[in-house]
mmCIF file of C-alpha atoms in Angstrom:
data_model
loop_
_atom_site.group_PDB
_atom_site.id
_atom_site.type_symbol
_atom_site.label_atom_id
_atom_site.label_comp_id
_atom_site.label_asym_id
_atom_site.label_seq_id
_atom_site.Cartn_x
_atom_site.Cartn_y
_atom_site.Cartn_z
ATOM 1 C CA MET B 300 -15.554 2.321 -74.091
ATOM 2 C CA ILE B 301 -17.305 1.079 -71.152
ATOM 3 C CA ASP B 302 -20.593 3.187 -72.674
ATOM 4 C CA HIS B 303 -20.117 1.093 -75.933
ATOM 5 C CA TYR B 304 -20.246 -2.217 -74.249
ATOM 6 C CA ARG B 305 -23.210 -0.937 -71.697
ATOM 7 C CA SER B 306 -24.946 -0.466 -75.032
ATOM 8 C CA LEU B 307 -24.123 -3.736 -76.572
ATOM 9 C CA PHE B 308 -25.545 -5.615 -73.286
ATOM 10 C CA GLU B 309 -28.842 -3.248 -73.263
ATOM 11 C CA TRP B 310 -29.141 -4.129 -76.829
ATOM 12 C CA GLN B 311 -28.404 -8.189 -76.709
ATOM 13 C CA GLN B 312 -29.520 -8.705 -72.805
ATOM 14 C CA TRP B 313 -29.454 -12.354 -73.507
ATOM 15 C CA LEU B 314 -25.226 -12.185 -73.399
ATOM 16 C CA GLU B 315 -25.598 -11.168 -69.873
ATOM 17 C CA SER B 316 -27.213 -15.216 -68.919
ATOM 18 C CA GLY B 317 -23.775 -16.598 -70.391
ATOM 19 C CA LEU B 318 -20.753 -16.013 -72.757
ATOM 20 C CA CYS B 319 -17.050 -16.883 -73.014
ATOM 21 C CA TRP B 320 -15.294 -14.231 -74.991
ATOM 22 C CA ILE B 321 -11.739 -15.234 -76.195
ATOM 23 C CA VAL B 322 -9.225 -13.083 -77.958
ATOM 24 C CA VAL B 323 -6.319 -14.546 -79.202
ATOM 25 C CA GLN B 324 -3.102 -12.601 -80.513
ATOM 26 C CA PRO B 325 -0.654 -14.776 -82.348
ATOM 27 C CA LEU B 326 2.868 -14.051 -81.701
ATOM 28 C CA ASP B 327 3.803 -16.506 -84.793
ATOM 29 C CA LYS B 328 2.461 -15.399 -88.091
ATOM 30 C CA GLU B 329 2.101 -19.177 -89.007
ATOM 31 C CA VAL B 330 -0.592 -19.745 -86.316
ATOM 32 C CA THR B 331 -3.724 -19.372 -88.501
ATOM 33 C CA VAL B 332 -7.410 -19.411 -87.110
ATOM 34 C CA ASN B 333 -8.041 -23.124 -88.025
ATOM 35 C CA ASP B 334 -4.928 -23.822 -85.970
ATOM 36 C CA LEU B 335 -6.209 -22.078 -83.069
ATOM 37 C CA LEU B 336 -9.758 -23.825 -83.457
ATOM 38 C CA ARG B 337 -8.109 -27.052 -83.544
ATOM 39 C CA ARG B 338 -6.392 -25.903 -80.501
ATOM 40 C CA LEU B 339 -9.918 -25.020 -78.721
ATOM 41 C CA ASN B 340 -11.450 -28.428 -79.668
ATOM 42 C CA ARG B 341 -8.440 -30.350 -78.320
ATOM 43 C CA ASP B 342 -6.390 -31.143 -81.624
ATOM 44 C CA ARG B 343 -9.391 -32.096 -83.853
ATOM 45 C CA ASP B 344 -11.023 -30.109 -86.644
ATOM 46 C CA PRO B 345 -14.361 -28.848 -85.027
ATOM 47 C CA GLU B 346 -17.632 -28.668 -87.233
ATOM 48 C CA GLN B 347 -18.576 -25.700 -89.111
ATOM 49 C CA ARG B 348 -22.236 -25.096 -90.082
ATOM 50 C CA THR B 349 -24.324 -22.551 -91.205
ATOM 51 C CA MET B 350 -27.385 -21.286 -88.621
ATOM 52 C CA ALA B 351 -29.926 -19.575 -90.317
ATOM 53 C CA TYR B 352 -30.922 -17.740 -86.804
ATOM 54 C CA PRO B 353 -27.412 -18.549 -84.746
ATOM 55 C CA THR B 354 -28.509 -17.007 -81.332
ATOM 56 C CA GLU B 355 -31.770 -18.796 -81.314
ATOM 57 C CA GLU B 356 -30.917 -22.155 -82.845
ATOM 58 C CA ALA B 357 -27.527 -22.898 -80.678
ATOM 59 C CA ILE B 358 -29.184 -23.184 -77.516
ATOM 60 C CA ASP B 359 -30.406 -26.708 -79.316
ATOM 61 C CA GLU B 360 -26.763 -27.662 -79.357
ATOM 62 C CA ASP B 361 -25.557 -29.577 -76.238
ATOM 63 C CA LEU B 362 -22.138 -28.157 -77.315
ATOM 64 C CA PRO B 363 -20.474 -25.139 -77.311
ATOM 65 C CA VAL B 364 -21.096 -22.814 -80.302
ATOM 66 C CA LEU B 365 -19.069 -20.104 -81.596
ATOM 67 C CA PHE B 366 -18.976 -17.301 -83.874
ATOM 68 C CA VAL B 367 -15.797 -16.570 -85.275
ATOM 69 C CA PHE B 368 -14.368 -12.940 -85.570
ATOM 70 C CA LYS B 369 -11.315 -11.543 -87.141
ATOM 71 C CA GLY B 370 -9.257 -8.218 -86.447
ATOM 72 C CA GLU B 371 -5.901 -6.834 -86.878
ATOM 73 C CA GLY B 372 -3.193 -9.381 -85.572
ATOM 74 C CA ALA B 373 -6.375 -11.016 -83.285
ATOM 75 C CA SER B 374 -8.987 -13.558 -83.704
ATOM 76 C CA GLY B 375 -12.159 -13.338 -81.185
ATOM 77 C CA PHE B 376 -14.002 -16.407 -80.177
ATOM 78 C CA LEU B 377 -17.303 -15.994 -78.784
ATOM 79 C CA GLU B 378 -19.304 -18.768 -77.124
ATOM 80 C CA PHE B 379 -22.763 -17.365 -76.720
ATOM 81 C CA THR B 380 -24.892 -20.142 -75.808
ATOM 82 C CA TYR B 381 -23.905 -21.495 -72.034
ATOM 83 C CA GLY B 382 -20.910 -19.649 -71.371
ATOM 84 C CA ILE B 383 -18.712 -22.276 -71.495
ATOM 85 C CA ALA B 384 -15.142 -21.476 -70.903
ATOM 86 C CA PRO B 385 -12.136 -23.905 -72.028
ATOM 87 C CA TYR B 386 -10.423 -25.930 -69.209
ATOM 88 C CA ASP B 387 -7.332 -24.414 -68.046
ATOM 89 C CA HIS B 388 -5.009 -26.915 -70.054
ATOM 90 C CA THR B 389 -6.949 -26.166 -73.299
ATOM 91 C CA LEU B 390 -6.356 -22.382 -72.585
ATOM 92 C CA THR B 391 -2.672 -22.933 -72.053
ATOM 93 C CA GLU B 392 -2.282 -25.062 -75.315
ATOM 94 C CA LEU B 393 -4.088 -21.839 -77.190
ATOM 95 C CA ALA B 394 -1.576 -19.662 -75.462
ATOM 96 C CA LYS B 395 1.671 -21.486 -76.980
ATOM 97 C CA ARG B 396 3.246 -18.522 -79.360
ATOM 98 C CA SER B 397 0.145 -16.458 -78.698
ATOM 99 C CA ARG B 398 -1.376 -14.104 -75.867
ATOM 100 C CA VAL B 399 -4.844 -15.017 -74.988
ATOM 101 C CA TRP B 400 -7.709 -13.083 -73.063
ATOM 102 C CA MET B 401 -10.514 -14.391 -71.623
ATOM 103 C CA VAL B 402 -13.853 -13.060 -70.248
ATOM 104 C CA THR B 403 -16.527 -15.463 -69.380
ATOM 105 C CA TRP B 404 -19.641 -15.960 -67.103
ATOM 106 C CA HIS B 405 -22.489 -18.347 -67.151
ATOM 107 C CA PHE B 406 -25.950 -18.877 -65.274
ATOM 108 C CA ASN B 407 -23.954 -20.024 -62.443
ATOM 109 C CA GLY B 408 -21.528 -17.273 -62.313
ATOM 110 C CA GLY B 409 -18.135 -17.976 -62.894
ATOM 111 C CA TYR B 410 -17.443 -14.058 -63.800
ATOM 112 C CA THR B 411 -13.697 -14.458 -64.956
ATOM 113 C CA ILE B 412 -11.163 -12.925 -66.813
ATOM 114 C CA LEU B 413 -8.210 -14.430 -67.644
ATOM 115 C CA TYR B 414 -4.624 -13.569 -69.257
ATOM 116 C CA ALA B 415 -2.283 -16.499 -70.600
ATOM 117 C CA ALA B 416 0.754 -16.052 -72.532
ATOM 118 C CA ASP B 417 3.757 -18.653 -74.063
ATOM 119 C CA GLY B 418 1.632 -21.527 -72.773
ATOM 120 C CA GLU B 419 1.210 -20.381 -69.362
ATOM 121 C CA ILE B 420 -1.911 -18.720 -67.386
ATOM 122 C CA ARG B 421 -0.234 -15.371 -65.898
ATOM 123 C CA ALA B 422 -3.261 -13.888 -64.345
ATOM 124 C CA ARG B 423 -6.783 -14.645 -63.533
ATOM 125 C CA MET B 424 -9.452 -12.855 -61.514
ATOM 126 C CA ARG B 425 -12.319 -14.453 -60.473
ATOM 127 C CA ASP B 426 -15.942 -13.062 -59.201
ATOM 128 C CA PHE B 427 -14.985 -9.497 -60.580
ATOM 129 C CA ILE B 428 -18.759 -8.323 -60.458
ATOM 130 C CA PHE B 429 -18.363 -9.121 -56.445
ATOM 131 C CA THR B 430 -16.017 -6.293 -55.707
ATOM 132 C CA GLU B 431 -15.202 -7.516 -51.867
ATOM 133 C CA HIS B 432 -14.747 -11.236 -52.665
ATOM 134 C CA VAL B 433 -12.615 -10.765 -55.839
ATOM 135 C CA PHE B 434 -10.037 -13.686 -55.859
ATOM 136 C CA LYS B 435 -6.824 -13.424 -58.148
ATOM 137 C CA GLU B 436 -4.136 -15.303 -58.865
ATOM 138 C CA GLY B 437 -1.251 -14.787 -60.773
ATOM 139 C CA ASP B 438 0.795 -11.400 -61.434
ATOM 140 C CA PRO B 439 -1.166 -8.517 -60.227
ATOM 141 C CA SER B 440 -0.082 -5.999 -62.270
ATOM 142 C CA ILE B 441 -1.097 -7.806 -65.777
ATOM 143 C CA LEU B 442 -5.089 -7.074 -64.332
ATOM 144 C CA ALA B 443 -4.303 -3.615 -62.512
ATOM 145 C CA GLY B 444 -6.156 -1.341 -65.536
ATOM 146 C CA PHE B 445 -9.177 -3.541 -65.249
ATOM 147 C CA ARG B 446 -9.187 -3.311 -61.088
ATOM 148 C CA ALA B 447 -9.320 0.479 -61.645
ATOM 149 C CA MET B 448 -11.785 0.445 -63.810
ATOM 150 C CA LEU B 449 -13.763 -1.903 -61.524
ATOM 151 C CA ASP B 450 -13.019 0.758 -58.822
ATOM 152 C CA GLY B 451 -14.689 3.479 -60.471
ATOM 153 C CA LEU B 452 -18.142 1.465 -60.882
ATOM 154 C CA GLY B 453 -20.943 1.287 -57.972
ATOM 155 C CA PRO B 454 -21.234 -2.152 -56.333
ATOM 156 C CA GLU B 455 -24.041 -3.356 -58.084
ATOM 157 C CA ASP B 456 -23.387 -1.754 -61.329
ATOM 158 C CA TYR B 457 -23.261 -5.567 -63.054
ATOM 159 C CA ARG B 458 -23.792 -4.417 -66.491
ATOM 160 C CA GLY B 459 -21.081 -1.948 -65.644
ATOM 161 C CA LYS B 460 -18.605 -4.528 -64.543
ATOM 162 C CA TYR B 461 -19.359 -6.712 -67.842
ATOM 163 C CA SER B 462 -18.844 -3.923 -69.880
ATOM 164 C CA ALA B 463 -15.539 -2.887 -68.391
ATOM 165 C CA ALA B 464 -14.405 -6.384 -68.872
ATOM 166 C CA PHE B 465 -14.817 -6.258 -72.529
ATOM 167 C CA ALA B 466 -13.610 -2.693 -72.698
ATOM 168 C CA PHE B 467 -10.299 -3.680 -70.926
ATOM 169 C CA VAL B 468 -9.838 -6.714 -73.375
ATOM 170 C CA GLU B 469 -10.449 -4.434 -76.278
ATOM 171 C CA ALA B 470 -7.956 -2.157 -74.904
ATOM 172 C CA VAL B 471 -5.060 -4.300 -74.759
ATOM 173 C CA THR B 472 -5.708 -6.628 -77.760
ATOM 174 C CA GLY B 473 -7.458 -3.868 -80.128
ATOM 175 C CA MET B 474 -10.144 -6.330 -80.838
ATOM 176 C CA GLY B 475 -13.560 -5.579 -79.630
ATOM 177 C CA LEU B 476 -17.250 -6.792 -80.408
ATOM 178 C CA GLU B 477 -20.039 -5.039 -82.265
ATOM 179 C CA SER B 478 -23.600 -5.569 -81.362
ATOM 180 C CA GLU B 479 -24.600 -5.542 -85.147
ATOM 181 C CA TRP B 480 -22.159 -8.798 -85.384
ATOM 182 C CA LEU B 481 -24.618 -10.546 -83.290
ATOM 183 C CA ASP B 482 -27.807 -9.717 -85.230
ATOM 184 C CA VAL B 483 -27.082 -12.148 -87.935
ATOM 185 C CA GLU B 484 -28.764 -14.708 -90.032
ATOM 186 C CA ASP B 485 -27.531 -17.486 -91.996
ATOM 187 C CA ALA B 486 -24.394 -16.942 -90.744
ATOM 188 C CA PRO B 487 -21.347 -19.380 -90.235
ATOM 189 C CA VAL B 488 -20.623 -20.732 -86.674
ATOM 190 C CA VAL B 489 -18.010 -23.340 -85.179
ATOM 191 C CA ILE B 490 -19.152 -26.250 -82.844
ATOM 192 C CA LEU B 491 -16.754 -27.513 -80.403
ATOM 193 C CA ASP B 492 -17.056 -31.443 -80.214
ATOM 194 C CA ASN B 493 -14.316 -32.150 -78.023
ATOM 195 C CA PHE B 494 -14.415 -29.618 -75.498
ATOM 196 C CA GLY B 495 -14.060 -31.781 -72.284
ATOM 197 C CA PRO B 496 -11.171 -32.624 -69.991
#
């Protein structure tokens, strides 16, 4: 699975500059994608728009722009312009009656993988691409499988580490990301306009 994501990042190299990938698995069937988007936008309906060339046009927005993907029992949200991650309080709100996995990085770093459930952040690993400087918090057993993936990669295999983060989230949620999903025109996007603290 790591090789799948290596290919994705090779094909979509712009993603290595910054992204935030959130996969949410609602534990209650009444929690809809629209509910999750409201939680991400701090209890307001976000703007929904069609962009002719989303991966090019989104950079002109000063706000997070999301692709929304629906899977079996999970939804994926990809913020692909700046790698802007939600604040912790937004993630804990998102994790009410849900399980949440997040992978994020941006041009200043921020290489983070996180797990939240039942309205609480349960595990987080920061700076995961710098093996010797990894900062961990929460239950280490939750991210033990990811740590094992990292241990099998070379210290400067950054693309491999990005790929491992996505592969790990797909392994635990069943929700993956496909390269062709990103080569779209006239595609729906969601713009979060109430994203701050």
